[in-house]
Coordinates of C-alpha atoms in Angstrom, one line a residue:
Chain I
M975 CA 244.8 22.8 8.9
I976 CA 242.0 20.1 9.4
K977 CA 241.2 17.2 7.5
I978 CA 238.2 14.6 7.8
N979 CA 237.4 11.7 5.9
N980 CA 234.7 9.5 6.0
L981 CA 234.2 10.2 9.5
T982 CA 231.1 7.7 10.8
K983 CA 229.9 7.9 14.9
Y984 CA 227.3 6.2 16.1
Y985 CA 225.7 6.9 19.8
K986 CA 224.7 3.6 20.7
K987 CA 222.6 2.6 17.9
T988 CA 222.1 6.2 16.0
K989 CA 224.6 7.0 13.6
V990 CA 225.1 10.8 14.2
L991 CA 227.9 11.4 11.7
D992 CA 227.6 9.2 8.2
G993 CA 231.0 9.5 6.4
L994 CA 231.4 13.3 7.1
N995 CA 234.0 14.9 4.7
L996 CA 235.6 18.2 5.6
E997 CA 238.6 20.2 4.9
I998 CA 240.0 23.1 6.2
N999 CA 243.5 25.1 4.8
D1000 CA 245.6 27.1 6.9
G1001 CA 244.6 30.0 8.0
E1002 CA 241.3 29.7 7.0
I1003 CA 238.1 30.7 8.8
Y1004 CA 235.9 27.4 8.4
G1005 CA 231.8 28.3 9.4
F1006 CA 229.9 24.8 9.9
I1007 CA 226.2 25.2 10.5
G1008 CA 223.0 22.8 10.7
Q1009 CA 220.2 22.1 12.9
N1010 CA 220.7 21.3 16.3
G1011 CA 221.8 17.5 16.7
V1012 CA 222.9 17.1 13.3
G1013 CA 226.6 16.4 14.8
K1014 CA 228.6 19.9 14.7
S1015 CA 229.1 19.0 18.4
T1016 CA 230.3 15.5 17.8
T1017 CA 232.6 16.0 14.9
M1018 CA 234.1 18.9 17.0
N1019 CA 234.4 16.5 20.4
I1020 CA 236.1 14.1 18.0
L1021 CA 239.0 16.7 16.7
T1022 CA 239.6 17.6 20.3
K1023 CA 239.8 13.6 21.4
I1024 CA 237.1 14.3 24.0
I1025 CA 235.2 11.5 22.3
K1026 CA 236.4 8.5 20.0
F1027 CA 234.4 7.7 16.8
N1028 CA 233.8 4.9 14.6
S1029 CA 235.6 4.9 11.5
G1030 CA 237.2 7.6 9.2
S1031 CA 240.2 9.6 10.0
C1032 CA 240.9 12.8 11.0
F1033 CA 244.1 15.3 10.6
V1034 CA 244.6 18.3 12.6
N1035 CA 247.8 20.2 11.3
H1036 CA 248.9 17.3 9.2
M1037 CA 248.9 15.0 12.3
D1038 CA 246.5 12.0 12.4
I1039 CA 244.8 12.7 15.4
L1040 CA 244.9 9.0 16.5
K1041 CA 248.4 9.1 16.8
E1042 CA 249.3 12.0 18.8
N1043 CA 248.5 13.8 21.6
I1044 CA 246.3 16.8 22.0
K1045 CA 249.2 18.6 23.0
K1046 CA 251.1 18.0 19.9
L1047 CA 248.1 18.5 17.5
N1048 CA 248.8 22.3 18.4
L1049 CA 244.6 22.3 19.1
G1050 CA 242.8 25.0 21.1
Y1051 CA 239.3 23.7 21.9
L1052 CA 236.3 26.6 22.9
P1053 CA 233.1 24.2 23.8
E1054 CA 229.3 24.9 23.5
E1055 CA 229.4 26.1 27.0
P1056 CA 232.7 26.2 28.9
R1057 CA 232.6 24.8 32.5
F1058 CA 235.0 25.9 34.5
Y1059 CA 236.3 25.5 38.2
N1060 CA 233.5 28.1 39.6
Y1061 CA 235.8 28.9 43.1
M1062 CA 238.7 29.7 40.9
T1063 CA 239.3 32.9 39.7
P1064 CA 240.3 33.3 35.9
K1065 CA 244.2 34.0 37.7
E1066 CA 244.1 31.0 39.1
Y1067 CA 242.4 29.1 36.4
L1068 CA 244.7 30.5 33.9
Y1069 CA 247.4 30.0 36.3
F1070 CA 246.0 26.2 36.7
I1071 CA 246.0 26.0 32.5
G1072 CA 249.5 27.5 32.7
K1073 CA 250.7 24.6 35.0
I1074 CA 249.4 21.4 32.7
C1075 CA 250.8 23.4 29.6
N1076 CA 254.1 23.0 31.9
K1077 CA 254.9 26.7 31.4
N1078 CA 257.3 28.6 33.9
K1079 CA 256.5 31.2 36.4
I1080 CA 257.6 34.4 34.0
D1081 CA 255.6 32.6 30.6
L1082 CA 252.4 31.9 32.8
N1083 CA 252.4 35.8 34.2
L1084 CA 253.1 37.2 31.0
K1085 CA 250.3 34.5 29.4
L1086 CA 247.6 35.8 31.8
N1087 CA 248.2 39.6 31.6
E1088 CA 248.2 38.9 27.9
L1089 CA 244.9 36.9 27.7
L1090 CA 242.7 38.6 30.3
K1091 CA 243.9 42.0 28.3
L1092 CA 242.7 40.3 24.8
V1093 CA 239.2 39.0 26.1
K1094 CA 238.5 42.1 28.4
L1095 CA 238.7 40.2 32.0
E1096 CA 241.4 42.4 33.2
K1097 CA 239.2 44.0 35.9
F1098 CA 237.8 40.9 37.2
K1099 CA 240.8 38.5 37.6
N1100 CA 240.5 38.1 41.0
K1101 CA 236.5 37.5 41.1
P1102 CA 235.5 34.2 40.8
I1103 CA 234.2 32.7 37.9
G1104 CA 231.0 31.6 38.9
T1105 CA 229.6 34.9 39.5
F1106 CA 230.3 35.8 35.7
S1107 CA 227.9 36.5 33.0
R1108 CA 227.7 33.6 30.7
G1109 CA 229.3 36.2 28.0
M1110 CA 232.4 36.6 30.6
K1111 CA 232.3 33.0 30.7
Q1112 CA 232.5 32.8 27.0
R1113 CA 235.4 34.9 27.0
M1114 CA 236.9 32.9 29.5
G1115 CA 236.7 29.9 27.8
I1116 CA 238.2 31.9 24.5
A1117 CA 241.3 32.8 26.6
V1118 CA 241.8 29.2 27.8
A1119 CA 241.4 27.8 24.3
I1120 CA 244.2 30.2 23.0
Y1121 CA 246.5 29.6 25.7
N1122 CA 249.0 27.9 24.2
D1123 CA 248.8 29.4 21.0
P1124 CA 247.6 26.8 19.0
K1125 CA 247.8 27.0 15.1
T1126 CA 244.1 25.5 14.8
I1127 CA 241.1 26.7 16.9
I1128 CA 238.0 25.0 17.5
L1129 CA 235.2 27.2 18.6
D1130 CA 231.7 26.1 19.4
E1131 CA 228.8 28.1 19.3
P1132 CA 231.3 30.9 20.3
S1133 CA 228.5 33.7 20.3
S1134 CA 225.3 31.9 21.3
A1135 CA 223.3 33.7 24.4
L1136 CA 225.5 36.7 24.1
D1137 CA 224.1 40.4 23.5
P1138 CA 225.2 42.2 20.9
E1139 CA 228.3 43.6 22.3
G1140 CA 229.1 40.6 23.5
R1141 CA 228.6 38.7 20.0
K1142 CA 230.9 42.0 19.1
D1143 CA 233.3 41.1 21.4
V1144 CA 233.7 37.3 20.4
I1145 CA 233.5 38.3 16.1
D1146 CA 236.2 40.6 16.7
I1147 CA 238.5 38.7 18.7
I1148 CA 237.8 35.8 15.7
K1149 CA 238.7 38.4 13.5
E1150 CA 242.2 39.8 15.6
L1151 CA 242.7 35.7 15.5
K1152 CA 242.7 35.3 12.0
E1153 CA 244.8 38.6 11.4
K1154 CA 247.3 36.1 12.8
G1155 CA 247.2 33.4 10.7
K1156 CA 245.1 31.0 12.6
T1157 CA 243.1 28.4 11.4
I1158 CA 239.8 28.5 12.8
L1159 CA 236.4 26.0 12.6
V1160 CA 233.6 28.1 13.8
S1161 CA 229.9 26.9 14.1
T1162 CA 227.0 29.1 15.2
H1163 CA 223.7 29.2 15.1
I1164 CA 223.9 32.9 14.5
L1165 CA 224.4 33.3 10.6
N1166 CA 225.5 36.9 10.7
D1167 CA 228.4 36.1 12.4
I1168 CA 229.2 33.4 9.9
E1169 CA 228.7 36.0 6.9
K1170 CA 230.8 38.5 9.0
I1171 CA 233.9 36.4 9.3
C1172 CA 234.0 33.2 7.3
D1173 CA 236.3 32.5 4.1
K1174 CA 234.9 28.9 3.6
I1175 CA 231.1 27.4 5.2
G1176 CA 229.9 24.0 5.4
I1177 CA 226.2 23.0 5.9
L1178 CA 225.6 19.3 8.4
K1179 CA 222.8 17.5 7.3
G1180 CA 222.3 13.8 8.1
G1181 CA 225.5 13.6 8.8
K1182 CA 227.4 15.2 6.1
I1183 CA 228.4 18.3 4.6
V1184 CA 225.8 18.2 2.2
I1185 CA 227.1 22.2 1.0
E1186 CA 230.4 23.5 1.1
D1187 CA 232.1 27.0 -0.7
N1188 CA 233.2 30.3 0.2
L1189 CA 229.7 32.7 1.1
N1190 CA 230.2 34.5 -2.4
N1191 CA 229.8 31.2 -4.6
L1192 CA 226.7 30.2 -2.1
M1193 CA 225.2 33.6 -2.6
K1194 CA 225.5 33.1 -7.0
K1195 CA 224.0 29.6 -6.6
Y1196 CA 220.8 30.4 -4.4
I1197 CA 220.6 33.5 -6.2
Q1198 CA 216.7 34.8 -6.2
P1199 CA 215.9 35.6 -9.8
I1200 CA 213.9 39.0 -8.4
Y1201 CA 214.4 42.4 -9.1
D1202 CA 213.7 44.9 -6.8
I1203 CA 213.5 48.1 -9.0
E1204 CA 212.7 51.4 -7.5
F1205 CA 210.9 54.6 -9.2
E1206 CA 210.4 58.0 -8.6
Y1207 CA 206.8 57.5 -9.7
S1208 CA 204.4 54.9 -9.1
I1209 CA 204.5 53.4 -12.7
K1210 CA 201.1 53.4 -14.7
S1211 CA 199.4 50.4 -14.7
H1212 CA 200.0 50.0 -18.2
Y1213 CA 203.7 50.1 -17.9
I1214 CA 203.4 47.0 -15.4
K1215 CA 200.7 45.2 -18.0
Q1216 CA 203.0 45.5 -20.9
I1217 CA 206.1 44.1 -18.2
E1218 CA 203.4 41.3 -17.3
D1219 CA 203.4 39.9 -20.8
L1220 CA 206.8 39.8 -21.5
D1221 CA 207.5 35.5 -22.0
F1222 CA 210.2 35.4 -19.4
V1223 CA 208.5 37.4 -16.7
E1224 CA 206.7 35.0 -14.0
M1225 CA 205.5 37.6 -11.8
V1226 CA 205.0 41.3 -10.9
R1227 CA 204.2 42.8 -8.0
E1228 CA 203.4 46.7 -7.4
N1229 CA 204.1 48.5 -4.0
N1230 CA 203.8 52.0 -4.7
N1231 CA 207.0 53.0 -6.6
K1232 CA 208.4 49.8 -6.5
L1233 CA 208.0 47.1 -9.1
S1234 CA 209.2 43.4 -7.9
I1235 CA 209.9 41.5 -10.9
K1236 CA 210.4 37.5 -10.8
I1237 CA 211.8 36.1 -13.7
N1238 CA 212.8 33.2 -15.1
N1239 CA 216.4 32.1 -16.2
I1240 CA 218.3 35.1 -14.4
E1241 CA 221.3 34.6 -16.0
K1242 CA 220.1 35.3 -19.9
N1243 CA 217.0 37.5 -19.0
G1244 CA 218.4 39.9 -16.4
F1245 CA 219.7 42.0 -19.5
N1246 CA 216.4 42.2 -21.5
L1247 CA 214.4 42.9 -18.5
Y1248 CA 217.0 46.0 -18.2
K1249 CA 216.8 46.5 -21.7
K1250 CA 212.9 46.6 -22.2
I1251 CA 212.8 49.2 -18.9
I1252 CA 214.7 51.2 -20.9
D1253 CA 212.6 50.9 -24.0
L1254 CA 209.5 51.5 -21.8
E1255 CA 211.2 55.0 -20.9
I1256 CA 210.7 54.4 -17.3
L1257 CA 213.9 55.3 -15.9
P1258 CA 214.4 53.7 -12.5
L1259 CA 216.1 55.4 -9.2
S1260 CA 217.4 51.9 -8.8
I1261 CA 217.6 48.2 -9.5
I1262 CA 218.8 45.4 -7.1
Q1263 CA 219.1 42.4 -7.9
R1264 CA 217.5 40.2 -4.3
K1265 CA 220.3 37.9 -2.6
N1266 CA 219.1 35.3 -0.3
S1267 CA 220.9 35.5 3.0
L1268 CA 222.8 32.7 4.7
E1269 CA 220.0 31.8 6.7
E1270 CA 217.6 32.0 3.6
I1271 CA 220.4 29.7 1.7
F1272 CA 220.3 27.1 5.0
I1273 CA 216.7 27.2 5.8
E1274 CA 216.6 26.0 1.9
V1275 CA 219.4 23.2 2.3
A1276 CA 218.1 22.2 5.7
K1277 CA 214.5 21.5 4.4
Chain Y
M589 CA 254.3 15.5 35.5
S590 CA 252.6 19.3 34.3
T591 CA 249.1 17.2 34.6
Y592 CA 250.1 16.3 38.6
I593 CA 251.1 19.6 39.3
G594 CA 248.3 21.5 37.8
F595 CA 245.8 19.5 39.4
L596 CA 247.8 19.3 43.2
Y597 CA 247.6 23.2 42.9
K598 CA 243.5 23.2 41.6
E599 CA 242.8 20.3 44.4
I600 CA 244.4 22.3 47.3
I601 CA 242.6 25.5 45.9
E602 CA 239.1 23.1 45.4
G603 CA 239.8 21.7 49.4
L604 CA 239.9 25.3 50.7
R605 CA 237.3 26.8 49.1
T606 CA 234.6 24.2 49.0
K607 CA 235.2 23.7 52.6
K608 CA 236.1 20.1 51.7
F609 CA 239.0 20.0 54.3
L610 CA 237.1 22.1 56.5
I611 CA 234.2 19.6 57.0
I612 CA 236.6 17.1 57.3
S613 CA 238.8 18.4 59.7
V614 CA 235.8 19.5 62.2
G615 CA 234.8 15.6 62.0
F616 CA 238.1 14.8 63.2
I617 CA 238.6 17.3 65.5
F618 CA 235.4 17.1 67.5
F619 CA 235.5 13.5 67.8
A620 CA 239.0 14.2 68.6
L621 CA 238.0 16.6 71.8
A622 CA 234.5 15.4 72.8
D623 CA 235.3 11.8 73.0
P624 CA 237.1 11.9 76.3
V625 CA 234.9 14.8 77.9
L626 CA 231.9 12.3 76.8
L627 CA 233.6 9.5 78.6
K628 CA 234.3 11.6 81.5
L629 CA 230.2 12.6 82.2
T630 CA 229.0 9.4 81.3
P631 CA 228.8 7.7 84.9
E632 CA 227.4 11.4 85.9
I633 CA 224.6 11.3 83.4
L634 CA 224.2 8.0 84.0
K635 CA 224.2 8.7 88.3
S636 CA 221.4 11.2 87.2
Q637 CA 219.1 8.3 85.7
A638 CA 219.5 5.7 88.1
K639 CA 220.0 7.4 92.1
G640 CA 222.7 5.2 94.3
M641 CA 224.2 3.1 91.6
D642 CA 227.9 3.2 91.3
F643 CA 228.2 3.2 86.9
S644 CA 232.3 3.8 87.1
K645 CA 233.0 0.5 88.1
W646 CA 231.2 -0.8 85.5
I647 CA 232.2 1.4 82.5
D648 CA 236.0 1.8 81.9
I649 CA 236.5 5.7 82.2
S650 CA 240.0 5.8 81.5
Q651 CA 242.9 7.7 78.9
K652 CA 242.9 4.3 77.4
A653 CA 239.1 4.2 77.0
A654 CA 239.2 7.3 75.6
I655 CA 241.2 7.2 73.0
L656 CA 239.8 3.5 72.0
K657 CA 236.7 5.1 72.0
F658 CA 237.9 7.9 69.3
T659 CA 239.2 5.4 67.2
D660 CA 235.8 3.4 67.1
D661 CA 234.4 7.0 66.4
L662 CA 237.3 7.7 63.7
Y663 CA 236.3 4.1 61.8
Q664 CA 232.3 4.6 62.4
I665 CA 231.7 8.5 61.7
V666 CA 234.4 9.7 60.4
S667 CA 234.7 7.1 57.9
L668 CA 231.4 8.5 57.0
I669 CA 232.3 11.9 56.9
I670 CA 235.1 11.3 54.4
V671 CA 233.2 9.3 51.8
L672 CA 230.4 12.0 51.5
T673 CA 232.8 14.8 51.4
L674 CA 234.4 13.1 48.6
V675 CA 232.4 11.1 46.9
G676 CA 231.9 13.0 44.0
I677 CA 235.8 13.5 43.4
I678 CA 235.7 12.1 39.7
S679 CA 231.9 11.5 39.0
S680 CA 231.2 15.4 39.6
E681 CA 234.1 16.1 37.1
I682 CA 232.5 14.1 34.5
K683 CA 229.2 15.4 35.0
N684 CA 229.6 19.1 35.3
K685 CA 232.2 18.9 32.2
T686 CA 235.2 20.5 34.0
F687 CA 237.7 18.4 32.7
V688 CA 237.1 19.3 29.3
F689 CA 239.6 22.2 29.1
P690 CA 241.7 20.6 31.2
F691 CA 242.2 17.6 28.3
S692 CA 241.8 20.0 25.3
V693 CA 245.4 21.4 26.3
G694 CA 247.1 18.5 27.3
S695 CA 246.1 17.2 30.7
K696 CA 247.2 13.2 31.3
I697 CA 244.1 10.7 33.3
N698 CA 247.1 9.1 35.5
G699 CA 248.3 13.0 37.0
I700 CA 244.5 13.5 37.3
V701 CA 243.9 10.3 39.7
L702 CA 247.0 10.6 41.5
S703 CA 246.8 14.4 42.0
K704 CA 243.3 13.5 43.7
F705 CA 244.6 10.9 45.6
T706 CA 247.9 12.9 46.8
V707 CA 246.3 15.8 47.9
Y708 CA 243.3 14.1 49.7
S709 CA 245.6 11.1 51.8
I710 CA 248.7 12.7 52.4
F711 CA 245.8 15.7 54.5
I712 CA 243.6 12.8 55.8
I713 CA 247.4 11.3 57.1
V714 CA 248.2 14.8 58.8
L715 CA 244.9 15.0 60.3
T716 CA 244.9 11.7 61.9
Q717 CA 248.2 12.6 63.1
I718 CA 247.3 15.9 64.5
S719 CA 243.5 14.1 65.9
I720 CA 245.1 11.6 67.5
Y721 CA 247.6 13.8 69.5
I722 CA 245.3 16.2 70.4
N723 CA 243.1 13.4 71.8
F724 CA 245.7 11.8 73.8
V725 CA 247.0 15.1 75.1
Y726 CA 243.4 16.0 75.9
S727 CA 242.4 12.6 77.5
K728 CA 245.9 12.9 79.5
L729 CA 244.5 16.3 81.0
I730 CA 241.0 15.0 81.8
F731 CA 241.6 11.4 83.5
E732 CA 243.4 10.7 86.5
D733 CA 244.6 7.3 85.1
S734 CA 247.1 8.4 82.3
N735 CA 248.8 5.4 81.3
F736 CA 248.5 5.1 78.0
Y737 CA 252.0 5.3 76.2
F738 CA 252.7 7.7 73.5
L739 CA 254.0 4.8 70.8
H740 CA 250.8 3.8 70.9
V741 CA 249.0 6.3 69.7
V742 CA 252.0 6.7 66.8
R743 CA 250.8 3.4 66.3
I744 CA 247.0 4.2 65.8
G745 CA 247.8 6.9 63.9
I746 CA 249.5 5.4 61.6
F747 CA 247.4 2.7 61.4
Y748 CA 244.6 4.3 60.6
G749 CA 246.2 6.5 58.5
V750 CA 247.2 3.9 55.9
F751 CA 243.0 2.9 56.6
F752 CA 242.3 6.2 55.2
V753 CA 244.3 6.1 52.3
F754 CA 242.6 3.1 51.1
L755 CA 239.4 4.7 51.9
V756 CA 240.0 7.6 49.5
S757 CA 241.4 5.0 46.7
L758 CA 238.2 2.9 47.2
I759 CA 236.1 6.6 46.9
I760 CA 238.3 7.5 43.8
L761 CA 237.8 4.0 42.5
F762 CA 233.9 4.0 42.5
S763 CA 234.0 7.5 41.3
S764 CA 235.2 7.0 38.1
F765 CA 232.9 4.3 37.1
L766 CA 229.6 5.3 39.0
K767 CA 228.2 8.7 37.8
N768 CA 226.0 8.5 40.4
S769 CA 227.3 9.8 44.0
I770 CA 224.2 8.3 46.0
V771 CA 225.0 5.0 44.7
S772 CA 228.8 6.0 44.9
A773 CA 228.8 6.7 48.5
L774 CA 226.4 3.5 49.3
C775 CA 228.8 0.9 47.8
V776 CA 231.7 2.1 49.4
L777 CA 229.8 2.7 52.9
G778 CA 228.9 -1.0 52.0
I779 CA 232.8 -2.3 52.1
V780 CA 233.8 -0.1 54.5
Y781 CA 231.0 -1.2 57.2
I782 CA 231.3 -5.5 56.1
M783 CA 235.0 -5.5 56.8
P784 CA 234.9 -6.0 60.8
I785 CA 232.2 -8.3 60.1
L786 CA 234.4 -10.4 58.0
N787 CA 237.0 -9.5 60.1
N788 CA 235.1 -11.7 63.0
F789 CA 233.4 -14.4 60.8
S790 CA 236.8 -15.9 58.8
D791 CA 240.1 -16.1 58.9
I792 CA 240.7 -14.5 55.4
G793 CA 239.3 -11.5 57.6
K794 CA 242.9 -11.3 58.8
Y795 CA 244.2 -10.6 55.5
L796 CA 241.4 -7.7 54.3
P797 CA 242.0 -4.0 54.8
G798 CA 239.5 -4.2 57.9
N799 CA 242.0 -5.7 60.0
V800 CA 244.5 -2.5 59.9
L801 CA 241.7 -1.4 62.4
S802 CA 243.1 -4.5 64.9
I803 CA 246.5 -3.7 64.5
A804 CA 246.3 -0.6 65.0
K805 CA 244.8 -0.7 68.4
K806 CA 246.8 -3.4 69.8
Y807 CA 248.1 -2.6 73.1
N808 CA 252.1 -3.2 71.9
N809 CA 254.6 -2.5 69.4
S810 CA 255.4 -6.0 67.8
I811 CA 253.9 -6.6 64.3
S812 CA 253.2 -10.3 63.7
K813 CA 253.5 -12.0 60.3
T814 CA 250.0 -11.7 59.7
D815 CA 250.1 -8.0 60.1
I816 CA 252.8 -7.4 57.5
I817 CA 250.8 -9.7 54.8
S818 CA 247.7 -7.6 55.7
L819 CA 249.6 -4.4 55.2
T820 CA 250.8 -5.5 51.7
I821 CA 247.4 -6.5 50.5
I822 CA 246.2 -2.9 51.4
F823 CA 248.8 -1.5 49.5
V824 CA 248.4 -3.2 46.7
L825 CA 244.9 -2.8 46.7
I826 CA 245.7 0.9 47.1
I827 CA 247.7 0.9 44.1
I828 CA 245.0 -1.2 42.0
F829 CA 242.5 1.2 42.8
N830 CA 243.9 3.9 41.6
Y831 CA 245.3 1.9 38.6
V832 CA 241.5 0.9 37.5
A833 CA 240.0 4.1 38.2
Y834 CA 243.0 5.6 35.5
R835 CA 241.7 2.9 33.0
N836 CA 238.2 4.0 33.6
L837 CA 238.8 7.3 33.2
S838 CA 240.7 6.5 29.9
D839 CA 237.4 4.8 28.6
V840 CA 234.7 7.8 29.2
E841 CA 233.9 9.9 27.0
L842 CA 233.9 13.3 28.6

């Protein structure tokens, strides 16, 4: 669980976070999106106690982050660009992390094998991390983030700079973590990934969350009033004229045997459009209401 | 404690893999072996430059001179090697953001500072002892006049060891608040090289850390009251420097 109330953060005189409010329930995956420099990483660094904040309050797993140390918060963190000691091997690095976490030798070995298997780095466990690709480092970072089996995990751009296969691996790991009931806050620029995994989405702008909802509701809210209708043959021009003449139709665009029809007041007039098409006896092969992708919603909100 | 143990492990691996241990060791051992040879050869070299002159009467060519020459090099050159090797001990970790993961799993700053101090202090103390014994044994083999007592060598080893521990704590201090390694190195070296000058010009110099080098070279086994005060001050400074480094790091945003 994560709860942020009225969070404010200044870098010198620049206000980066301006009364940010956010709430993530247990077991939820929250997609945190926003343009570069809008404060996503700052928020994440505050939650992990890496940087301080000016005002407000933050709770992780029902604990005030100012009152508890990071170990007690039961939190895992993958920074945007995970940095390791490049001369160490994954085995040595996880051993080092395990020592900090006060694990005994048996646990250290069990954890090592379990995590390296999960992030598919077993074969490379004795190679220096410095020789790893960005994707491998990202997976190594996930292994460290979940080392302590944290209840809440913060992932900052986990799939950025990865090839499609690497991205899929990361998405699969996140899905696996969700199945285990973890609460996850994830930021990414790759909105397609967020669509695949997130229960709730928040768009950060001007240091605040400007839109927050689940993906279905967002799609409904930002639905486009356009129907794409496909017919078996090209539509004759007099039929198109009759559709254009309807008072609720704003625009009709023809493309071979397809019509794109923009209407006003979609809830009321969508049915009227269907009715008119049936009345014209030009039965369609398919009628699809055009949906905004998350990317289009994001661009519209971020304008 | 877990942070301390974790970082001890990390620092030892780092020292080995990044060749820090090797570079410092080469500095110590090279001068331990080279100084007696160079001293032995000095009259011969000078003789070839000015024929007919006997330089051996002007220059002290003995085991004692070889050991004292080595101690001078320890202070002047090996200190420089140590500073340049360890100068980014904390600042480079902040700059490279390598502290982020350890902190995210609950590392404590005091454990980090203390582990770095422990690893390099112990390493340098051991190396000081080893190198001074190598120098002692090797110079005994080279010079006929070998009447330098072993206890004096032990004394030099201990006091130079203390000085180098002070140097490590000074490096940790500057590295905790100066991001630029070059500036940090210049500050530490400035302090190190100015200490003997202060030692010569004022009474306060007797109580400054640089005085342990003078104590080390005293050709007797006694320790005066001033020496004890000087040693106490150096130990207090070591504790203060490490504590200030810990406080500095606590305020740093990683």
